[in-house]
């Protein structure tokens, strides 16, 4: 997608200024709107079981920000679950989300 390409290109351009830029894909997030829509459509169980909390993505971003080696992750595309697994981040209820490698984004741009 164009936003992934933009994040990757920005990561390449800004690396020399030590600015980290990634594209981060959250999974299904249990927002108020998602819960309301699922309740109306009869899919609330799936959202409750498989939905990440809104805080989860914030925890992942915080872990990235605290990483002194975060620049090694710049110019790439991540899912919240993959990056969380690398930083050992859990959701607010303590859940560790499984990673589906088939759903991981392809990092299509190589620096150089």
Coordinates of C-alpha atoms in Angstrom, one line a residue:
X1 CA 0.0 0.0 0.0
X2 CA 1.1 3.6 -0.5
X3 CA 1.4 4.3 3.2
X4 CA 3.8 1.4 3.6
X5 CA 5.9 2.7 0.8
X6 CA 5.9 6.2 2.3
X7 CA 6.9 4.9 5.7
X8 CA 9.7 2.8 4.2
X9 CA 11.0 5.7 2.0
X10 CA 10.9 8.1 5.0
X11 CA 12.8 5.5 7.1
X12 CA 15.5 5.4 4.5
X13 CA 15.7 9.1 4.1
X14 CA 15.6 9.9 7.8
X15 CA 18.0 7.2 9.0
X16 CA 21.0 9.4 8.5
X17 CA 19.3 11.8 11.0
X18 CA 18.7 8.9 13.4
X19 CA 14.9 9.1 13.0
X20 CA 13.1 5.7 13.1
X21 CA 10.1 5.4 10.8
X22 CA 8.1 2.2 10.4
X23 CA 4.7 1.1 9.1
X24 CA 2.8 -0.6 11.9
X25 CA -0.2 -2.8 11.1
X26 CA -2.5 -3.5 14.1
X27 CA -4.7 -6.6 14.2
X28 CA -8.4 -6.4 14.9
X29 CA -8.7 -3.8 17.6
X30 CA -11.5 -3.8 20.2
X31 CA -12.6 -0.2 19.8
X32 CA -16.0 0.9 20.9
X33 CA -17.1 1.1 17.3
X34 CA -15.8 -2.4 16.5
X35 CA -17.6 -3.8 19.6
X36 CA -20.8 -2.1 18.7
X37 CA -20.7 -3.2 15.1
X38 CA -19.9 -6.8 16.1
X39 CA -22.8 -6.8 18.6
X40 CA -25.2 -5.6 15.9
X41 CA -23.9 -8.2 13.4
X42 CA -23.7 -11.1 15.8
X43 CA -19.9 -11.4 15.9
X44 CA -19.1 -10.1 19.4
X45 CA -17.5 -13.4 20.4
X46 CA -14.9 -13.2 17.7
X47 CA -14.0 -9.6 18.6
X48 CA -13.7 -10.5 22.3
X49 CA -11.6 -13.6 21.5
X50 CA -9.3 -12.3 18.8
X51 CA -9.4 -8.5 19.2
X52 CA -6.4 -6.6 20.6
X53 CA -7.0 -3.9 23.1
X54 CA -6.4 -0.3 21.9
X55 CA -3.7 -0.1 24.5
X56 CA -1.7 -2.9 22.9
X57 CA -0.5 -0.9 19.9
X58 CA 0.5 1.9 22.4
X59 CA 2.5 -0.6 24.4
X60 CA 4.3 -1.8 21.3
X61 CA 5.1 1.7 20.2
X62 CA 6.4 2.5 23.7
X63 CA 8.7 -0.6 23.6
X64 CA 10.1 0.5 20.2
X65 CA 10.7 4.1 21.6
X66 CA 12.6 2.7 24.6
X67 CA 14.8 0.5 22.4
X68 CA 18.3 2.0 22.0
X69 CA 18.7 0.0 18.8
X70 CA 15.3 1.0 17.3
X71 CA 17.1 2.5 14.3
X72 CA 17.8 -1.1 13.1
X73 CA 14.0 -1.5 12.6
X74 CA 13.5 1.6 10.5
X75 CA 12.3 1.5 6.9
X76 CA 10.3 -1.6 7.5
X77 CA 6.7 -2.9 7.8
X78 CA 5.6 -4.6 11.0
X79 CA 2.5 -6.1 12.6
X80 CA 1.8 -5.2 16.2
X81 CA 2.0 -8.9 17.1
X82 CA 5.3 -9.5 15.5
X83 CA 7.0 -6.5 17.0
X84 CA 5.3 -7.3 20.4
X85 CA 6.8 -10.8 20.3
X86 CA 10.3 -9.3 19.6
X87 CA 9.9 -6.9 22.6
X88 CA 8.0 -9.4 24.8
X89 CA 5.0 -7.1 25.1
X90 CA 1.7 -8.4 26.4
X91 CA -1.8 -7.0 26.0
X92 CA -3.4 -5.3 29.0
X93 CA -5.0 -8.6 30.0
X94 CA -1.6 -10.4 29.9
X95 CA -2.4 -12.1 26.6
X96 CA 0.5 -12.9 24.2
X97 CA -0.9 -12.8 20.7
X98 CA 0.1 -15.5 18.3
X99 CA 1.9 -14.6 15.1
X100 CA 0.6 -15.9 11.8
X101 CA 3.6 -15.7 9.5
X102 CA 1.3 -16.0 6.5
X103 CA -0.3 -12.7 7.5
X104 CA 3.0 -10.9 8.0
X105 CA 3.7 -8.0 5.6
X106 CA 6.4 -8.2 3.0
X107 CA 9.2 -5.7 3.4
X108 CA 9.5 -4.8 -0.3
X109 CA 12.0 -2.0 -0.3
X110 CA 15.7 -2.7 0.2
X111 CA 18.1 0.1 1.1
X112 CA 20.9 0.8 -1.3

